[in-house]
Short mmCIF file of C-alpha atoms and ligand atoms in Angstrom, two decimals:
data_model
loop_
_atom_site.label_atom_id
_atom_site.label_comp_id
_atom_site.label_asym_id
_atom_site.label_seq_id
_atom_site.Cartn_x
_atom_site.Cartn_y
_atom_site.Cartn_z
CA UNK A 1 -13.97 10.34 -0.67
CA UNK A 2 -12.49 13.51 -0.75
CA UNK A 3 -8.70 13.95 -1.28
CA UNK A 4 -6.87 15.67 1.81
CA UNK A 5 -3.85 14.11 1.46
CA UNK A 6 -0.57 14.50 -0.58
CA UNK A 7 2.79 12.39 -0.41
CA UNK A 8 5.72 14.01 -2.15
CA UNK A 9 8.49 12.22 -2.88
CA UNK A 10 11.40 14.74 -2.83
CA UNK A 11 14.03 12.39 -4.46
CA UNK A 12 14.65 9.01 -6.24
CA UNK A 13 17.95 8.35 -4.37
CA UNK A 14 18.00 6.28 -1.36
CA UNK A 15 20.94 5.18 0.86
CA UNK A 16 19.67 1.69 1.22
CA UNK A 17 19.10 -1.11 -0.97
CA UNK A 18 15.82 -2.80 0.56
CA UNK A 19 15.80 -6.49 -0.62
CA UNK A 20 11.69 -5.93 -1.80
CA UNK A 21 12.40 -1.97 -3.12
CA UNK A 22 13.98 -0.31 -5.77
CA UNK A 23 17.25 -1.81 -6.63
CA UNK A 24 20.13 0.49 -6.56
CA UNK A 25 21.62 -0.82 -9.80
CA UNK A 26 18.26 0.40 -11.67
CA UNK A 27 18.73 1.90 -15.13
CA UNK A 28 19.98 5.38 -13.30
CA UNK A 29 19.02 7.78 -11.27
CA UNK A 30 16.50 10.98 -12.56
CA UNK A 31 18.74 13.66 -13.92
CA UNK A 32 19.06 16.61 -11.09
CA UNK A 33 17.34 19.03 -13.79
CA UNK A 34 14.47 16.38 -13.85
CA UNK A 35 13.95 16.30 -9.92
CA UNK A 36 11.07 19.54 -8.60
CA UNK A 37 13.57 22.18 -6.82
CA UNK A 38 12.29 23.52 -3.49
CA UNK A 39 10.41 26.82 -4.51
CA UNK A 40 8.34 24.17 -7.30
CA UNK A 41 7.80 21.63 -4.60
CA UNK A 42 6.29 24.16 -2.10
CA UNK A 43 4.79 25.77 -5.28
CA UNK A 44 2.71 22.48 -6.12
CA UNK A 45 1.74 21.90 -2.58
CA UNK A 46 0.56 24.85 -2.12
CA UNK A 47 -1.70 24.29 -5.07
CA UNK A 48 -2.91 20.73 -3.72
CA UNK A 49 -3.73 22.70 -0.41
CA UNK A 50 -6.00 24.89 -2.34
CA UNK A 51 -7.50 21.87 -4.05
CA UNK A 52 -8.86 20.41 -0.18
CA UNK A 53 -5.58 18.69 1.14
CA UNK A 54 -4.93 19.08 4.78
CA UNK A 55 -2.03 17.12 5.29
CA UNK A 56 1.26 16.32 3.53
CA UNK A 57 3.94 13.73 4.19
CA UNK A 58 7.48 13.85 2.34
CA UNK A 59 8.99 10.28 1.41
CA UNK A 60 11.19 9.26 -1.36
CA UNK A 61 13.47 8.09 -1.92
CA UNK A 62 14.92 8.60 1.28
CA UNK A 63 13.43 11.86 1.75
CA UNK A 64 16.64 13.20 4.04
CA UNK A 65 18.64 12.98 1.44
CA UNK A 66 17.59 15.98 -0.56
CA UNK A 67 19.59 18.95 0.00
CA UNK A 68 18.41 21.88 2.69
CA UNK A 69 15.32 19.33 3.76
CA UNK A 70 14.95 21.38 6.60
CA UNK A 71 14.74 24.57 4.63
CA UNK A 72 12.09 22.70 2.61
CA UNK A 73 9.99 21.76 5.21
CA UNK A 74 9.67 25.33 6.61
CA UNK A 75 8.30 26.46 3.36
CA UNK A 76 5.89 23.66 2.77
CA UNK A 77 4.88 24.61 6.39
CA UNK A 78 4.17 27.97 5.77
CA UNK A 79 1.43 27.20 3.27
CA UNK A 80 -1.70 28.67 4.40
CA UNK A 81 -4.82 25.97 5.06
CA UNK A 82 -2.02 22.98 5.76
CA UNK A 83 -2.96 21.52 9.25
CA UNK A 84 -0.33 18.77 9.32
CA UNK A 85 3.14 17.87 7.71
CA UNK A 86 4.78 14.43 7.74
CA UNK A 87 7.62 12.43 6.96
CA UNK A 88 8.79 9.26 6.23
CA UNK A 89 12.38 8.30 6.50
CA UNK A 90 14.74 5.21 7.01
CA UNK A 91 15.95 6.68 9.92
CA UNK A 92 19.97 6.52 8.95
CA UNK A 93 20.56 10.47 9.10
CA UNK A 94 17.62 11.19 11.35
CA UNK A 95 19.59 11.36 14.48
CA UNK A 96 21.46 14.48 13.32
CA UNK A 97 18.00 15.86 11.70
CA UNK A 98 15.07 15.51 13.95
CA UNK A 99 15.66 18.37 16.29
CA UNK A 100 15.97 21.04 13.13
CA UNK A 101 13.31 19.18 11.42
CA UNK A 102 10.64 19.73 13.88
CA UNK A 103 11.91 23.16 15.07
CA UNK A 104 10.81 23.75 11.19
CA UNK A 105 7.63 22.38 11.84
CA UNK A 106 7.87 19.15 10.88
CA UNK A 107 4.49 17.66 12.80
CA UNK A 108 4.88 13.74 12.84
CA UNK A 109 7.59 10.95 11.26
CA UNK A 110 7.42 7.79 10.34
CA UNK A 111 10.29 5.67 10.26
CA UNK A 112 10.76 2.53 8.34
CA UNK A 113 12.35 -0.34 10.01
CA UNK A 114 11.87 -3.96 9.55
CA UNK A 115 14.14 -5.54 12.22
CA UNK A 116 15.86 -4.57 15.66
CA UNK A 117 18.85 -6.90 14.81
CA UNK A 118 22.25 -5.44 12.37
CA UNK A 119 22.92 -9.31 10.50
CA UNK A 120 19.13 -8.66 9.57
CA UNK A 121 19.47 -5.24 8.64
CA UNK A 122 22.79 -5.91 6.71
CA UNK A 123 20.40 -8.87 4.47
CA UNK A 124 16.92 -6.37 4.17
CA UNK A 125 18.76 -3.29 3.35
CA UNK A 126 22.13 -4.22 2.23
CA UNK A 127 24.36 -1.88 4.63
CA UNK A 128 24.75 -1.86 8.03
CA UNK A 129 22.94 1.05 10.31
CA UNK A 130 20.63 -0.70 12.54
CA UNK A 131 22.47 1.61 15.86
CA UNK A 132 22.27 4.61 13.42
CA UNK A 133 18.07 3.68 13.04
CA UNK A 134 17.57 3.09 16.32
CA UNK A 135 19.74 6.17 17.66
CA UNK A 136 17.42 8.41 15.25
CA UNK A 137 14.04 6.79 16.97
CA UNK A 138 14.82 7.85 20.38
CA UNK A 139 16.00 11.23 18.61
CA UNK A 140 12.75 11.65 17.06
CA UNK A 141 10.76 10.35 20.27
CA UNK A 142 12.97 13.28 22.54
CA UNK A 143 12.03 15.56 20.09
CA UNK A 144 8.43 16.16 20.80
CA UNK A 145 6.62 15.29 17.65
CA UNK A 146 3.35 14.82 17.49
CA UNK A 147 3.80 11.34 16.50
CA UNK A 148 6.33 8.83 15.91
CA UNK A 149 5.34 5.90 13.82
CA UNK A 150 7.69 2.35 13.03
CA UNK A 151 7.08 0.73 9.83
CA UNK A 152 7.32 -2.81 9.54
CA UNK A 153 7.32 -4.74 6.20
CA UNK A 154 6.81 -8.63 7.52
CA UNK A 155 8.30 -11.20 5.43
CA UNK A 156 8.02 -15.16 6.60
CA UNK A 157 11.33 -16.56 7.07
CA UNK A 158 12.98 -13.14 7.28
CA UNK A 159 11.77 -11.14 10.18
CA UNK A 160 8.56 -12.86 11.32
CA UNK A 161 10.12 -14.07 14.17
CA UNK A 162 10.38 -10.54 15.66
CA UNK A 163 6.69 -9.06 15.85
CA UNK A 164 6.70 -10.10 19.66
CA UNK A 165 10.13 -7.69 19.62
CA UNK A 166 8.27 -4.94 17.69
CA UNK A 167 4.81 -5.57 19.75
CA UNK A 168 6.95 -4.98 22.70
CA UNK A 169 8.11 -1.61 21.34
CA UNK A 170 4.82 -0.27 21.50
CA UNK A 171 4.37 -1.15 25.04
CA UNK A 172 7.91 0.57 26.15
CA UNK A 173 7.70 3.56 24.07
CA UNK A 174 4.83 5.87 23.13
CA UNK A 175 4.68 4.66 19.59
CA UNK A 176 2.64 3.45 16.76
CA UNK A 177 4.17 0.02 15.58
CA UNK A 178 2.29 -0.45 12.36
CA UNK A 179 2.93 -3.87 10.60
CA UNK A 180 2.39 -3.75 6.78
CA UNK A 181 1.86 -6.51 4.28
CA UNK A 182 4.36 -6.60 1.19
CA UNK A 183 3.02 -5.30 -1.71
CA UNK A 184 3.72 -6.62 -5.36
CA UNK A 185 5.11 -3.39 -7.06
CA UNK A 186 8.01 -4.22 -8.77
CA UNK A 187 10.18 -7.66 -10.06
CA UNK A 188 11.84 -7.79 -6.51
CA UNK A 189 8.40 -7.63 -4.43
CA UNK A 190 7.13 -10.30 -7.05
CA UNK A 191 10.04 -12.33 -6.31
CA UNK A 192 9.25 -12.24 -2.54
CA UNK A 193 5.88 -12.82 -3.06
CA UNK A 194 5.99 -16.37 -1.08
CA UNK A 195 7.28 -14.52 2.08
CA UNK A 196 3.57 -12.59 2.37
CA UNK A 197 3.05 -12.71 6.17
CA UNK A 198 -1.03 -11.66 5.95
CA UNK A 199 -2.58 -8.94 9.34
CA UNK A 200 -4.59 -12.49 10.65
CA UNK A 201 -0.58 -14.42 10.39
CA UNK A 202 0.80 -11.27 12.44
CA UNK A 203 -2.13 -10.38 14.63
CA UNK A 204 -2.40 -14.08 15.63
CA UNK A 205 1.52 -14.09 16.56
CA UNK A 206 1.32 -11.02 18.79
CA UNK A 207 -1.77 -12.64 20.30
CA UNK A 208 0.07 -15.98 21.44
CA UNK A 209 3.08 -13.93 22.52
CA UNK A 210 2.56 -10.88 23.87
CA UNK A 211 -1.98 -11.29 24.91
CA UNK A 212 -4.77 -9.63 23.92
CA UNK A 213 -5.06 -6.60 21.05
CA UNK A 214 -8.13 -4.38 22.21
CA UNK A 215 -9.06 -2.54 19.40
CA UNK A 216 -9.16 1.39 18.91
CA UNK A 217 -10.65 3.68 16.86
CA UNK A 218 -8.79 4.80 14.06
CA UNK A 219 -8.67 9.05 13.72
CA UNK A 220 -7.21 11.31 11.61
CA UNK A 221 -3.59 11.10 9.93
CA UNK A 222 -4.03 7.00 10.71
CA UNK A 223 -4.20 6.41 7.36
CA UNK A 224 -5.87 2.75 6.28
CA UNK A 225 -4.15 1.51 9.30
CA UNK A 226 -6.86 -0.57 11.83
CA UNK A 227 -5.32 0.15 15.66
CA UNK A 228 -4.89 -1.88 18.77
CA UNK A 229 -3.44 -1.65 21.79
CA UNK A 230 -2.03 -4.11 24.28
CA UNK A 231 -2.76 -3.92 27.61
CA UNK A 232 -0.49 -1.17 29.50
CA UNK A 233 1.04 -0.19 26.58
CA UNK A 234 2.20 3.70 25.98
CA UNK A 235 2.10 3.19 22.07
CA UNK A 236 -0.41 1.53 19.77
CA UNK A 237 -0.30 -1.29 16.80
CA UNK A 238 -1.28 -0.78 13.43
CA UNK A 239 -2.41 -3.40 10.74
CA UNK A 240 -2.00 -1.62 7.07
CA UNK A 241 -3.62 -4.90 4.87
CA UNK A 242 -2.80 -3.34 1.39
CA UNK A 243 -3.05 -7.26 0.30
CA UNK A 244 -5.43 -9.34 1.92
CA UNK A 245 -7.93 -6.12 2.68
CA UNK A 246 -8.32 -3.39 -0.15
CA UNK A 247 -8.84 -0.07 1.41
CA UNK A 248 -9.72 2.15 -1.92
CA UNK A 249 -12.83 2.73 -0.41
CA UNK A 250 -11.12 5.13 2.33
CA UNK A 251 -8.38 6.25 0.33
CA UNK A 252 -8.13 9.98 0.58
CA UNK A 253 -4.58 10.17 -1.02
CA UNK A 254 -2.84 11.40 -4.32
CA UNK A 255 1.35 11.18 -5.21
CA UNK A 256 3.55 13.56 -6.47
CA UNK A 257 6.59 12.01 -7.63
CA UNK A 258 10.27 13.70 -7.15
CA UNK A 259 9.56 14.49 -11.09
CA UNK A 260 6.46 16.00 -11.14
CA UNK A 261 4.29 13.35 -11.85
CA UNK A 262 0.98 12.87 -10.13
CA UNK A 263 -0.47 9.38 -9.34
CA UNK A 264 -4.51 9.49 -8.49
CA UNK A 265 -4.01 6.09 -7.07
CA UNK A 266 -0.85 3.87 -6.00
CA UNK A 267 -1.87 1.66 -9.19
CA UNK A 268 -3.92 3.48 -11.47
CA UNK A 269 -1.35 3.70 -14.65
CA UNK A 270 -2.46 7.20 -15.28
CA UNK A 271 -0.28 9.58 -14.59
CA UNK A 272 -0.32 13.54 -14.33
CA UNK A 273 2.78 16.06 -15.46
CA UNK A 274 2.63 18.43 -13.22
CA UNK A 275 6.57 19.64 -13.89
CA UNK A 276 5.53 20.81 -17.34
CA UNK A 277 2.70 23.13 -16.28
CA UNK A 278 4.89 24.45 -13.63
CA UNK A 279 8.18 25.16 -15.51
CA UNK A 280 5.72 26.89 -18.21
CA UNK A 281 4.77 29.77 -16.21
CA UNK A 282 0.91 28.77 -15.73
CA UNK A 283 -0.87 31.23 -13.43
CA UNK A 284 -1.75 29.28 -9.91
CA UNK A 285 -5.75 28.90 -11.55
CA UNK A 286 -3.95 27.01 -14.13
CA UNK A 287 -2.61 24.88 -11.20
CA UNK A 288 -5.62 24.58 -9.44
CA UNK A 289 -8.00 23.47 -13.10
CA UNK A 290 -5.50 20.56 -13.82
CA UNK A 291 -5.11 19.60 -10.39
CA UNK A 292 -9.59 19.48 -10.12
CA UNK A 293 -8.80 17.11 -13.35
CA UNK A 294 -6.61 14.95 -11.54
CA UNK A 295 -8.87 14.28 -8.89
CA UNK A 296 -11.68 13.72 -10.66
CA UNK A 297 -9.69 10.79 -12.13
CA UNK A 298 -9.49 9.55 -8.86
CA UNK A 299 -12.99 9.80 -7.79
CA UNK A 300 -13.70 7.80 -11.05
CA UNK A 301 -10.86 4.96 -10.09
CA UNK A 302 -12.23 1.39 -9.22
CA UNK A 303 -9.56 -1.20 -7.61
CA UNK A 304 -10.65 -3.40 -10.46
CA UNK A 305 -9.22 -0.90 -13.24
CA UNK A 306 -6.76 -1.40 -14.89
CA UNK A 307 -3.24 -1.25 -13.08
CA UNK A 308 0.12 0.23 -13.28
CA UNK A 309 1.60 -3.16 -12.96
CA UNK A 310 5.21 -2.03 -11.72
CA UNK A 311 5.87 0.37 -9.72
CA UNK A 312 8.97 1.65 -8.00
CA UNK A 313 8.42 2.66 -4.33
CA UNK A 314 11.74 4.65 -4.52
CA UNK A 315 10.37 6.98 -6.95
CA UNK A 316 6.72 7.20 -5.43
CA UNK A 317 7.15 6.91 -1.58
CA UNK A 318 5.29 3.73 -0.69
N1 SAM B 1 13.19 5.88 2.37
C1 SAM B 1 11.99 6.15 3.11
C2 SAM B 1 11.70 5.01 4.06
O1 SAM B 1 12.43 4.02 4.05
O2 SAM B 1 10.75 5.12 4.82
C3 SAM B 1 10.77 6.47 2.29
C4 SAM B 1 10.52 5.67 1.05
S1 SAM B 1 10.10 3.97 1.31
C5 SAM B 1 9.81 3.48 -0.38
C6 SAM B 1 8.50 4.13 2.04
C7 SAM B 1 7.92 2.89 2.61
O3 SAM B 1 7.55 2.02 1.56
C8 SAM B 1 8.81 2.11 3.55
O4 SAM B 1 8.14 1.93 4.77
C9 SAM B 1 9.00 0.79 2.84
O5 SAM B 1 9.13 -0.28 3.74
C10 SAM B 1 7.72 0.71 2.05
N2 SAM B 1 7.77 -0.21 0.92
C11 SAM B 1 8.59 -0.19 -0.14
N3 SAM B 1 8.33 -1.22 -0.97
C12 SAM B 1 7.30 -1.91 -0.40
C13 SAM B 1 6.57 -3.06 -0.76
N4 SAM B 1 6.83 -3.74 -1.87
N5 SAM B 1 5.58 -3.47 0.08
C14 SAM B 1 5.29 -2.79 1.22
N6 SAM B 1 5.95 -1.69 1.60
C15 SAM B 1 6.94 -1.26 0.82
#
C-alpha cells in the first residue's frame, strides 16, 4: 500500500490528563529546543509530500497548544501536491480557533470526546471543559469545514452507556461519530484493558437503541474506519477496530513525532531521526533518500513483527 498519509504531532504537551493516555506526571516534558519549530515542520512535510503523501493531519499532544498554530497551518498548506490538511484536537481552545484555523486552510477536524456529560469528563480527562468541547463542535460545524469528525474511546463501565447519546449526534448534526476501541499502548491503557468495549459490543448497542446501521462505503480521508448510517441521519458512524480487527493491510500512514522521529507503523519499534538530518543542513534530495528508506521499512512491516510495546499517544498523536 502506498503511503499518502502523514500525522505530525506538533507538541508533547496536552491540557488534559486522559485516564487511558499519557499521564501528565510523566518523567517531563521534551525540552523546547528538542520540539521541530515551524519552518522544520513545514520543511519535513513538504518532503513527505514529495515522497507520495496527499494528506496530513496535525495531533499531539494537543495540537492547539503549540504557539502561532494558525500560522503553521498556512505554511503546511502552501506545500505544493498537498490535497488535504487535518487536525485533531480535544476541542478545549477550539472555540476561539476554528474560524482562523480554516480561514488558513485548515480542510477537516477531528475532535476527541468520549462523553457529553462534565462528572464524566472531570473522571476521563481530569479537568472540567465538557461546555468548552462542546461550544468548539458547533464552532467547528459553523465554520464550514469539510468535515467534522467526534472521536469516541468506549470503555465498559465508563461511558458505554452513552453510544445511543453519541449515535444520536450523528443523526442531529452532519457529523461523523466514529467509535474506537482502546488500544494497549502504554501502563495506563494496559491497566484499562478489562474496560475493552469491542465494534460487535457497540454496533449491537446502537442497534437495540437507536435501529438499523446501513452500511456505506468507506472513501478517501476515512481512514480504517468501516461507515454506517442510521436512517435519516445528516452525519455518519464510524467503527475504527484497532483491536478486535487489524487493519495493516490498508494502512497508508507514517508518524512524525513533535521531535523528529518517524514511526513506519504505530508499533513497529523502529524509529527514524528525522531532526538530525534536518538541523544538519542536508539538501531536500537528502530528505527525500532517507525518507524512500523509511518507507520501504514500512512496506516490509508485518503486524506479527516485532512491537514497540509502549507507546505514548501524547507524543505520537493516536
Ligand atoms: N489531544 C488531541 C486529541 O485529544 O484529539 C490529539 C492527541 S490524542 C493522543 C489523539 C487520539 O488518540 C484521541 O482521539 C485519543 O482518544 C486517542 N487515544 C489516545 N490513547 C488511546 C488509546 N490507548 N486507545 C485508543 N485511542 C487512544
Amino acid at each position: 500500500m502506498a503511503v499518502e498519509y502523514l500525522r505530525i504531532s506538533l507538541t508533547d504537551r496536552c491540557n488534559l490528563n486522559c485516564i487511558y493516555c499519557t499521564p501528565m506526571e510523566k518523567s517531563g516534558f521534551l525540552k523546547h529546543e528538542d520540539l521541530l519549530r515551524h519552518e522544520e515542520i513545514a520543511r519535513a512535510a513538504a518532503a513527505f509530500v514529495r515522497a507520495g503523501v496527499k494528506k496530513i493531519r496535525l495531533t499531539g499532544g494537543e495540537p492547539l497548544l503549540k504557539k502561532n498554530v494558525v500560522e503553521l497551518v498556512r505554511l503546511i498548506k502552501a506545500i505544493p501536491g498537498l490535497e488535504e490538511l487535518a487536525l485533531t484536537t480535544n476541542g478545549l481552545l477550539l472555540a476561539g480557533l476554528a474560524e482562523g484555523l480554516r480561514s488558513a486552510g485548515l480542510d477537516r477536524v477531528n475532535i476527541s470526546v468520549d462523553t457529553l456529560k462534565e462528572e464524566t469528563f472531570k473522571k476521563i480527562t481530569g479537568s472540567p471543559g465538557f461546555p468548552k468541547v462542546w461550544n468548539g463542535i458547533q464552532t467547528a460545524l459553523a465554520a464550514n469545514y469539510t468535515k467534522v469528525k467526534l472521536n469516541v474511546v468506549i470503555m465498559k463501565g465508563i461511558n458505554d452507556l452513552e453510544i445511543p447519546d453519541f449515535a444520536k449526534l450523528s443523526v442531529d448534526y452532519p457529523l461523523d461519530v466514529r467509535f474506537i476501541e482502546l488500544y494497549n499502548t502504554n501502563n495506563r491503557s494496559y491497566k484499562l484493558s478489562g474496560t475493552l468495549f469491542t465494534t460487535e459490543e457497540t454496533k449491537k448497542r446502537i442497534a437495540e437503541t437507536m435501529g438499523a446501521l446501513a452500511e456505506v462505503p468507506a472513501g478517501r480521508g476515512d481512514g480504517p474506519a468501516r461507515l454506517y448510517t442510521l436512517l435519516g441521519a445528516k452525519g455518519r458512524i464510524g467503527f475504527i477496530s484497532g483491536r478486535s480487527d487489524y487493519f495493516c493491510g490498508t494502512c497508508d500512514r507514517v508518524r512524525l513525532d513533535c521531535a523528529g522521529k518517524v514511526y513506519p507503523c504505530l508499533f513497529s519499534p523502529a524509529t527514524h531521526d528525522l531532526r538530525e538530518l534536518l538541523r544538519s543542513g542536508a539538501p531536500d534530495a537528502a530528505l527525500d533518500d532517507y525518507l524512500k528508506k523509511v518507507f520501504l521499512v514500512k512496506s516490509n512491516y508485518k503486524k506479527d513483527s516485532p512491537s514497540a510495546g509502549h507507546i505514548e499517544m501524547s507524543s505520537i498523536g493516536g
